[in-house]
Coordinates of N, CA and C in Angstrom, one line a residue:
X1 N -58.3 185.4 61.0 CA -58.6 184.5 59.9 C -60.0 184.3 59.9
X2 N -60.8 184.4 61.0 CA -62.0 183.9 61.0 C -62.9 185.0 60.4
X3 N -62.3 186.1 60.2 CA -63.0 187.3 59.7 C -63.0 186.9 57.9
X4 N -61.7 186.3 57.8 CA -61.6 186.0 56.3 C -62.5 185.0 55.7
X5 N -62.5 184.1 56.7 CA -63.4 182.9 56.2 C -64.9 183.3 56.2
X6 N -65.6 184.3 57.4 CA -66.5 184.8 56.8 C -67.0 185.8 55.8
X7 N -66.2 186.4 55.5 CA -66.0 187.1 54.1 C -65.9 186.3 52.9
X8 N -65.8 185.1 52.8 CA -65.4 184.2 51.8 C -66.5 183.4 51.6
X9 N -67.3 183.1 52.7 CA -68.5 182.1 53.0 C -69.5 183.2 52.6
X10 N -69.9 184.1 53.3 CA -71.0 185.0 53.0 C -71.1 185.8 51.8
X11 N -70.1 186.3 51.5 CA -69.9 187.4 50.4 C -69.6 186.7 49.0
X12 N -68.6 185.7 48.9 CA -68.2 184.9 48.0 C -67.3 185.7 46.9
X13 N -66.4 186.4 47.7 CA -65.5 187.2 46.4 C -64.7 186.6 45.6
X14 N -64.5 185.4 45.8 CA -63.9 184.3 45.1 C -64.4 184.2 43.5
X15 N -65.8 184.1 43.7 CA -66.3 184.2 42.2 C -66.1 185.0 41.1
X16 N -65.3 186.1 41.9 CA -64.8 187.3 41.0 C -63.3 187.1 40.4
X17 N -63.5 186.6 39.1 CA -61.9 186.2 38.4 C -60.7 187.2 38.7
X18 N -61.2 188.5 39.0 CA -60.1 189.4 39.3 C -60.1 189.8 40.5
X19 N -60.3 189.1 41.5 CA -60.3 189.1 42.9 C -58.6 189.2 43.2
X20 N -58.1 190.3 43.9 CA -56.8 190.4 44.7 C -56.8 190.4 46.0
X21 N -55.9 190.2 46.5 CA -55.5 190.5 48.1 C -56.0 191.9 48.9
X22 N -55.8 192.9 47.6 CA -56.1 194.1 48.1 C -57.5 193.9 48.4
X23 N -58.6 193.7 47.7 CA -60.0 193.7 47.6 C -60.4 193.0 49.1
X24 N -59.8 192.0 49.5 CA -60.1 191.3 50.7 C -59.6 192.0 51.7
X25 N -58.4 192.7 51.6 CA -58.0 193.4 52.6 C -59.1 195.0 52.9
X26 N -59.6 195.5 51.7 CA -60.5 196.6 51.8 C -61.7 196.1 52.4
X27 N -62.2 194.9 52.0 CA -63.6 194.5 52.8 C -63.7 194.5 54.0
X28 N -62.3 194.1 54.4 CA -62.3 193.6 56.1 C -61.5 194.9 56.5
X29 N -61.5 195.9 56.0 CA -60.8 197.3 56.8 C -59.4 197.0 57.3
X30 N -58.6 196.2 56.4 CA -57.5 196.0 56.6 C -56.2 196.1 55.8
X31 N -55.1 195.6 56.0 CA -54.0 195.9 54.7 C -53.6 194.6 54.2
X32 N -53.2 195.0 53.0 CA -53.0 193.2 52.0 C -51.8 192.3 52.8
X33 N -50.9 193.4 53.3 CA -49.8 192.4 54.0 C -50.2 191.6 55.3
X34 N -51.1 192.4 56.0 CA -51.9 191.2 57.0 C -52.4 190.1 56.9
X35 N -53.4 190.6 55.3 CA -54.1 189.6 55.0 C -53.6 188.4 54.5
X36 N -52.4 188.6 53.6 CA -51.6 187.7 53.0 C -51.1 186.8 53.9
X37 N -50.2 187.5 55.0 CA -49.6 186.8 55.9 C -50.6 186.1 57.0
X38 N -51.6 186.2 57.5 CA -52.5 185.6 57.8 C -53.1 184.3 57.3
X39 N -53.2 184.4 56.0 CA -53.5 183.1 55.2 C -52.2 182.4 55.1
X40 N -51.0 182.9 54.9 CA -49.8 181.9 54.9 C -49.5 181.3 56.2
X41 N -49.8 181.9 57.1 CA -49.4 181.3 58.6 C -50.3 180.9 59.1
X42 N -51.5 180.9 58.7 CA -52.5 179.7 59.5 C -52.9 178.8 58.4
X43 N -52.9 179.2 57.1 CA -53.4 178.1 56.3 C -52.2 177.3 55.5
X44 N -51.1 178.0 55.5 CA -50.0 177.3 55.0 C -49.9 177.4 53.5
X45 N -50.7 178.2 52.8 CA -50.9 178.4 51.3 C -50.7 180.0 51.0
X46 N -50.5 180.3 49.7 CA -50.6 181.5 49.3 C -52.1 181.9 49.2
X47 N -52.4 183.0 49.1 CA -53.5 183.7 48.8 C -54.6 183.2 47.5
X48 N -53.4 183.0 46.3 CA -54.2 182.2 45.2 C -54.6 180.8 45.5
X49 N -53.7 180.1 46.2 CA -54.2 178.9 46.7 C -55.4 179.0 47.4
X50 N -55.3 179.7 48.3 CA -56.3 179.8 49.5 C -57.7 180.0 48.6
X51 N -57.7 181.2 47.8 CA -59.0 181.4 46.9 C -59.3 180.0 45.9
X52 N -58.4 179.6 45.1 CA -58.6 178.7 44.3 C -59.5 177.4 44.9
X53 N -59.2 177.2 46.7 CA -59.3 176.4 47.3 C -61.2 176.5 47.2
X54 N -61.4 177.4 47.5 CA -63.0 178.0 47.5 C -63.5 177.8 46.1
X55 N -62.8 178.3 45.2 CA -63.3 177.9 43.9 C -63.6 176.5 43.3
X56 N -62.5 176.0 43.6 CA -62.8 174.5 43.4 C -63.9 173.6 44.1
X57 N -64.3 174.3 45.5 CA -65.3 173.6 46.2 C -66.6 173.9 45.4
X58 N -66.6 175.2 45.2 CA -67.9 175.6 44.3 C -68.1 174.9 43.0
X59 N -66.9 174.8 42.4 CA -66.9 174.1 41.2 C -67.7 172.8 41.3
X60 N -67.1 172.2 42.3 CA -67.5 170.6 42.4 C -68.8 170.5 43.1
X61 N -69.7 171.7 43.7 CA -70.9 171.7 43.9 C -71.7 172.1 42.6
X62 N -71.3 172.7 41.4 CA -71.9 172.9 40.4 C -72.0 171.9 39.8
X63 N -70.9 171.1 39.6 CA -70.9 169.8 38.9 C -71.8 168.6 39.2
X64 N -72.1 168.5 40.9 CA -72.8 167.9 41.3 C -74.3 168.2 41.2
X65 N -74.1 169.3 41.7 CA -76.1 170.0 41.0 C -76.4 170.0 39.7
X66 N -75.4 170.3 39.0 CA -76.0 170.4 37.4 C -74.9 169.7 36.6
X67 N -75.3 168.4 36.6 CA -74.5 167.5 35.6 C -74.3 168.0 34.2
X68 N -75.4 168.8 33.6 CA -75.6 169.1 32.3 C -75.0 170.4 31.8
X69 N -74.5 171.1 32.9 CA -73.4 172.1 32.8 C -72.4 172.1 32.0
X70 N -71.9 172.8 31.0 CA -70.9 172.5 30.2 C -69.4 173.1 31.5
X71 N -68.1 172.5 31.1 CA -67.3 173.2 32.0 C -66.9 174.1 31.5
X72 N -67.1 174.8 30.5 CA -66.7 176.3 30.5 C -67.5 176.9 31.1
X73 N -69.0 176.7 31.4 CA -70.0 177.6 32.3 C -69.4 177.3 33.8
X74 N -68.6 176.2 34.0 CA -68.5 175.9 35.3 C -67.1 176.5 35.8
X75 N -66.2 176.4 34.9 CA -65.0 177.3 35.3 C -65.2 178.9 35.2
X76 N -66.1 179.2 34.4 CA -66.3 180.5 34.5 C -67.1 181.3 35.8
X77 N -68.4 180.6 36.2 CA -69.1 180.6 37.3 C -68.5 180.7 38.5
X78 N -67.3 179.6 38.3 CA -66.5 179.4 39.9 C -65.3 180.5 40.3
X79 N -65.4 181.4 39.0 CA -64.2 182.5 39.3 C -63.0 182.4 38.7
X80 N -62.7 181.2 37.9 CA -61.4 181.1 37.2 C -61.5 182.0 35.8
X81 N -60.4 182.5 35.4 CA -60.3 183.5 34.4 C -60.0 182.7 32.9
X82 N -59.5 181.4 33.0 CA -59.1 180.4 32.0 C -59.8 179.2 32.5
X83 N -59.8 178.6 31.4 CA -59.8 177.0 31.5 C -58.5 176.1 32.1
X84 N -57.4 176.6 31.3 CA -56.3 176.3 31.9 C -56.2 176.4 33.7
X85 N -56.4 177.2 34.2 CA -56.1 177.5 35.2 C -57.2 176.8 36.0
X86 N -58.2 176.5 35.6 CA -59.1 175.9 36.2 C -58.6 174.4 36.5
X87 N -58.5 174.0 35.1 CA -58.0 172.6 35.3 C -56.8 172.5 36.1
X88 N -55.6 173.4 36.3 CA -54.8 173.0 37.0 C -54.7 173.2 38.4
X89 N -56.1 174.1 39.1 CA -56.0 174.2 40.1 C -56.9 172.8 40.9
X90 N -58.0 172.5 39.8 CA -58.7 171.3 40.3 C -57.9 170.2 40.7
X91 N -57.1 170.1 39.6 CA -55.9 168.7 39.9 C -55.4 169.0 41.0
X92 N -54.8 170.2 41.2 CA -54.0 170.5 42.8 C -54.6 170.2 43.8
X93 N -56.0 170.9 43.6 CA -56.8 170.5 44.9 C -57.3 169.2 45.0
X94 N -57.9 168.6 44.0 CA -58.5 167.0 44.2 C -58.0 166.1 43.8
X95 N -56.7 166.1 43.0 CA -55.9 165.0 42.5 C -56.6 164.1 41.5
X96 N -57.6 165.1 40.7 CA -58.2 164.5 39.5 C -58.7 165.3 38.7
X97 N -59.2 164.9 37.8 CA -59.9 166.2 36.7 C -61.4 166.3 37.2
X98 N -61.9 167.3 36.5 CA -63.1 167.9 36.8 C -64.2 166.5 36.3
X99 N -63.7 166.0 35.2 CA -64.9 165.2 34.4 C -64.5 163.6 35.2
X100 N -63.6 163.6 35.7 CA -63.6 162.1 36.7 C -64.3 162.7 37.9
X101 N -64.4 163.6 38.4 CA -65.0 164.2 39.8 C -66.1 164.1 39.8
X102 N -66.7 164.2 38.5 CA -68.3 164.3 38.1 C -69.0 163.1 38.2

């Protein structure tokens, strides 16, 4: 799990909206089942929930540092592929909306 954390923090693959568990496994020289099970067993969530946590933290940072940025720029820069998935994930992670959090 430490290797997964390090990869996510140093290389920020979560900013790629097309990120798949296989991409993380390839970057770590592992396999997708191991990576997926590691996240599920240690973090207690799915790969997409894990990745969205990083994306939301990044979005919150952008909201704080660039209050003039449009939400469409924020969700795109944070690695989300659609506005609806951004809002759904933001609410799931923070319990509030992006506008209320900024």
